[in-house]
Amino acid sequence: MWRAENWKDYSLLDASDGNRLERWGDYTLVRPDPQVIWQGVKQHSDWRIADASYSRSRSGGGAWNQNKLPEGWQISYDSLGLRFGIKLMGFKHTGVFPEQAVNWEWFSKLIKEAGRPISVLNLFAYTGGATIAAAAAGASVCHVDASKGMVAMAKENAALSGLSDKPIRYIVDDCKKFVEREIRRGKRYDAIIMDPPSYGRGPTGEVWKLEEQIFDFVKLCSELISDQPLFVLVNSYTTGLSASTMGYMLDMVMRSKHPGSVVSDEIGLPVKASGLVLPCGASSRWTPTK
């Protein structure tokens, strides 16, 4: 498993009874996690004094219960010099997926060592964790997400990280439609990152179901790969799609385009109370043959 172990402002303190206990800077939060199937083993003392908790509703969705939290606050990922705005959002979110730091570290190294200008396409880019990591490493980035609010947060994170003047292009659009237009324009990218949701709807009601559409989408995106590709990264949070399955798919798509290899694994966060690692999704990484 690839572990996001370099955080200082974030910590997964404990996990039990379907929830995570997390420290985000100066505040502790309790958030639900379907992977936490064990019960009655709460080892950390902060469970009872968390600053906020998210409770799911039986009718769908849920709500935050909080105790005098600010509207927003900031945390840093010191290893790469990144800074993020954190706030309580719908569907238990905070604006950052901390486990993705292990991927930020991986591709930042590739970009820095490439020795040439690198263009990155970040699809389903959310609040821009991967975008600012790639920009900080020296790449030009095209950031695409269907949510205007998430793109606005991505711009704020870039500003907090001192990257406002970097070559980042922000696009609010359906990712599939954007990719199709870029193909028609003859645009190419040296690297592609995608973090597609398990389920979602586009700006005009388009339905996205990962298991049904991810293969065709990755195949479509492969047409945007340049003649000097650096990497392709595909993330999945769908429990029904294993790391091996995602890796097999990515290998099948890319082998017809460029010689290379794929490695896939779960990504996870160390749990302070137990010393174990909580699985938080899967990533597949393609790199060309050197």
XYZ file of C-alpha atoms in Angstrom:
290
model
C 0.000 0.000 0.000
C 1.167 3.544 -0.799
C 0.992 5.564 2.419
C 0.577 9.317 2.811
C 2.979 9.633 5.736
C 4.462 13.130 5.402
C 1.625 15.246 6.797
C 2.267 17.468 9.825
C -0.970 19.523 9.842
C -3.208 16.489 9.294
C -3.438 13.247 11.259
C -5.844 10.298 11.247
C -6.032 9.879 14.998
C -8.343 6.865 15.187
C -10.957 4.888 13.233
C -13.898 2.894 14.628
C -17.676 2.420 14.433
C -17.878 3.615 10.842
C -16.038 6.877 11.505
C -12.664 8.555 11.315
C -11.319 10.829 14.054
C -9.051 13.350 12.317
C -6.953 16.374 13.219
C -7.028 19.144 10.627
C -4.617 21.770 11.881
C -5.935 22.989 15.242
C -9.305 21.211 14.989
C -10.548 17.637 15.313
C -13.360 16.246 13.165
C -15.373 13.020 13.135
C -16.384 11.904 9.644
C -18.044 8.712 8.380
C -16.022 6.213 6.342
C -17.584 3.053 4.836
C -14.252 1.221 5.071
C -14.319 1.397 8.878
C -16.433 -1.716 9.484
C -15.055 -2.633 12.944
C -16.852 -1.503 16.090
C -16.229 -0.643 19.725
C -12.477 -0.101 19.494
C -12.089 3.636 20.141
C -8.582 4.108 21.492
C -8.021 7.864 21.216
C -9.214 10.239 23.913
C -10.355 12.988 21.515
C -13.500 11.193 20.314
C -15.591 12.912 23.007
C -14.195 16.396 22.482
C -14.085 16.659 18.669
C -14.816 20.136 17.342
C -17.305 18.860 14.746
C -18.898 15.632 13.554
C -20.803 14.692 10.413
C -23.919 12.555 10.824
C -25.585 10.800 7.931
C -29.344 11.037 7.485
C -31.463 7.941 6.883
C -33.161 9.809 4.039
C -29.822 10.596 2.359
C -27.140 13.211 2.799
C -26.334 14.408 6.290
C -25.265 17.405 8.354
C -22.400 18.758 10.435
C -22.723 19.188 14.178
C -20.094 21.670 15.260
C -18.858 23.592 18.277
C -17.785 27.141 17.400
C -15.551 26.294 14.450
C -14.426 29.150 12.184
C -15.974 29.331 8.739
C -12.652 28.196 7.350
C -9.009 27.683 8.310
C -5.760 26.645 6.665
C -3.349 23.722 6.756
C 0.009 23.142 5.068
C 1.648 20.211 3.346
C 5.196 21.194 4.187
C 6.938 18.490 2.164
C 5.949 20.228 -1.084
C 5.331 23.755 0.224
C 1.560 23.632 -0.365
C -1.209 25.330 1.587
C -4.939 24.600 1.595
C -8.120 26.234 2.781
C -10.274 23.885 4.892
C -13.990 24.257 5.575
C -16.928 22.017 6.432
C -18.712 21.129 3.197
C -21.615 18.944 2.111
C -21.320 15.152 1.990
C -18.732 15.157 4.837
C -16.027 16.863 2.742
C -13.403 19.367 3.902
C -11.825 20.395 0.588
C -8.794 18.062 0.721
C -8.278 14.321 0.262
C -5.157 13.892 2.428
C -4.347 10.390 1.147
C -3.625 11.879 -2.288
C -0.430 13.410 -0.919
C 1.334 10.140 -1.705
C 0.552 10.714 -5.394
C 1.540 14.388 -5.225
C 4.965 13.310 -3.986
C 5.318 10.730 -6.760
C 4.491 12.891 -9.756
C 6.214 16.000 -8.357
C 9.474 14.066 -8.457
C 8.829 12.984 -12.059
C 8.088 16.553 -13.149
C 11.173 17.977 -11.439
C 13.431 15.324 -12.917
C 12.023 15.543 -16.463
C 14.446 18.293 -17.472
C 11.940 19.847 -19.877
C 8.633 21.770 -19.808
C 5.763 19.494 -18.766
C 2.079 20.092 -19.481
C -0.438 18.417 -17.152
C -4.181 17.884 -17.602
C -5.982 17.446 -14.266
C -9.528 16.106 -14.731
C -12.230 16.005 -12.031
C -9.726 18.298 -10.351
C -11.833 19.271 -7.292
C -10.103 21.915 -5.138
C -6.765 21.526 -6.864
C -4.482 19.478 -4.641
C -2.881 17.786 -7.636
C -2.990 21.016 -9.628
C -0.934 23.033 -7.175
C 1.441 20.129 -6.523
C 2.169 19.870 -10.258
C 2.475 23.651 -10.634
C 4.823 23.876 -7.651
C 6.995 21.205 -9.283
C 7.289 23.365 -12.420
C 4.532 22.097 -14.743
C 1.917 24.058 -16.630
C -1.519 22.751 -15.639
C -5.014 22.670 -17.122
C -7.470 22.228 -14.229
C -10.953 20.964 -15.186
C -13.961 20.450 -12.923
C -17.706 20.760 -13.467
C -18.237 22.679 -10.202
C -17.692 26.425 -10.298
C -17.358 26.472 -6.504
C -14.622 23.825 -6.486
C -12.664 25.656 -9.169
C -12.921 28.843 -7.105
C -11.455 26.977 -4.117
C -8.659 25.651 -6.342
C -7.727 29.217 -7.279
C -7.709 30.154 -3.592
C -5.420 27.219 -2.777
C -3.038 28.273 -5.525
C -2.961 31.783 -4.055
C -2.384 30.447 -0.519
C 0.538 28.402 -1.882
C 2.086 31.401 -3.653
C 1.305 29.965 -7.094
C -1.102 32.563 -8.511
C 1.422 33.582 -11.158
C 2.069 30.019 -12.346
C 0.706 28.779 -15.708
C -2.568 27.244 -14.466
C -5.614 27.280 -16.732
C -8.933 26.832 -14.870
C -11.898 25.344 -16.743
C -15.458 24.870 -15.442
C -16.890 22.174 -17.687
C -17.961 18.554 -18.045
C -14.697 16.625 -18.302
C -15.752 14.375 -21.172
C -16.950 17.284 -23.300
C -13.770 19.210 -22.576
C -11.577 16.252 -23.568
C -13.510 15.814 -26.815
C -12.972 19.488 -27.686
C -9.254 19.304 -26.873
C -8.917 16.306 -29.192
C -10.590 18.231 -32.015
C -8.255 21.176 -31.365
C -5.228 18.910 -31.635
C -4.134 19.698 -28.077
C -1.723 17.306 -26.352
C -0.492 16.899 -22.764
C 2.588 15.227 -21.318
C 0.721 13.971 -18.256
C -2.887 13.277 -17.311
C -4.336 13.018 -13.814
C -7.921 11.961 -13.216
C -9.879 11.496 -10.012
C -13.355 10.563 -11.279
C -16.307 10.249 -8.890
C -18.137 6.966 -8.432
C -21.353 8.673 -9.463
C -22.219 12.148 -10.607
C -24.050 14.456 -12.973
C -22.651 16.956 -15.429
C -23.752 20.602 -15.808
C -26.666 19.647 -18.078
C -27.713 16.461 -16.262
C -25.298 13.959 -17.831
C -25.123 10.842 -15.641
C -21.697 9.423 -14.753
C -21.302 5.893 -13.374
C -17.658 4.967 -12.942
C -17.901 1.209 -13.549
C -19.827 1.727 -16.790
C -17.888 4.626 -18.263
C -14.333 4.703 -16.974
C -12.804 2.455 -19.663
C -14.187 4.502 -22.554
C -13.205 7.717 -20.810
C -9.605 6.641 -20.195
C -9.415 5.468 -23.802
C -10.670 8.868 -24.959
C -8.159 10.685 -22.760
C -5.291 8.622 -24.165
C -5.740 10.499 -27.443
C -4.477 13.624 -25.659
C -1.129 12.095 -24.688
C 1.857 13.825 -26.295
C 4.700 12.156 -28.168
C 6.845 12.564 -25.035
C 4.534 11.370 -22.259
C 5.589 11.548 -18.612
C 2.780 9.748 -16.747
C -0.914 8.946 -16.462
C -2.521 8.678 -13.024
C -6.024 7.284 -12.466
C -7.592 7.325 -8.992
C -10.659 5.426 -7.806
C -12.724 5.588 -4.628
C -15.233 2.993 -5.813
C -14.978 -0.036 -3.518
C -16.091 -2.396 -6.287
C -13.091 -1.536 -8.466
C -9.823 -2.949 -7.142
C -6.402 -1.461 -7.762
C -5.584 -4.445 -9.981
C -8.713 -3.933 -12.080
C -7.919 -0.257 -12.614
C -4.324 -1.130 -13.465
C -5.357 -3.769 -15.993
C -7.661 -1.263 -17.686
C -4.987 1.447 -17.853
C -2.443 -0.992 -19.247
C -4.873 -2.185 -21.932
C -5.493 1.398 -23.045
C -1.929 2.686 -22.980
C -0.108 -0.269 -24.539
C -1.590 0.601 -27.940
C -0.306 4.190 -27.648
C 3.157 4.039 -26.078
C 5.395 1.344 -24.593
C 5.349 1.561 -20.826
C 4.315 -0.078 -17.602
C 1.582 0.252 -14.975
C 1.784 -0.142 -11.211
C -1.343 -0.109 -9.041
C -1.999 -0.242 -5.336
C -4.256 0.947 -2.557
C -3.498 4.334 -1.051
C -3.861 4.798 2.675
C -3.429 6.898 5.797
C -1.587 5.777 8.946
C -3.875 5.558 12.002
C -2.129 7.067 15.019
C -4.009 5.113 17.713
C -3.507 1.633 16.239
C -0.381 1.948 14.119
C -2.282 0.377 11.214
C -3.077 1.937 7.828
C -6.613 2.742 6.670
C -7.247 2.032 2.946
C -8.615 5.149 1.239
C -8.980 4.191 -2.408
C -6.738 2.956 -5.195
C -4.371 4.490 -7.724
C -2.939 3.251 -11.014
C 0.213 4.870 -12.415
C 1.424 4.507 -16.002
C 4.899 5.624 -17.039
C 6.621 5.209 -20.430
C 9.493 2.869 -21.078
C 12.775 4.774 -20.861
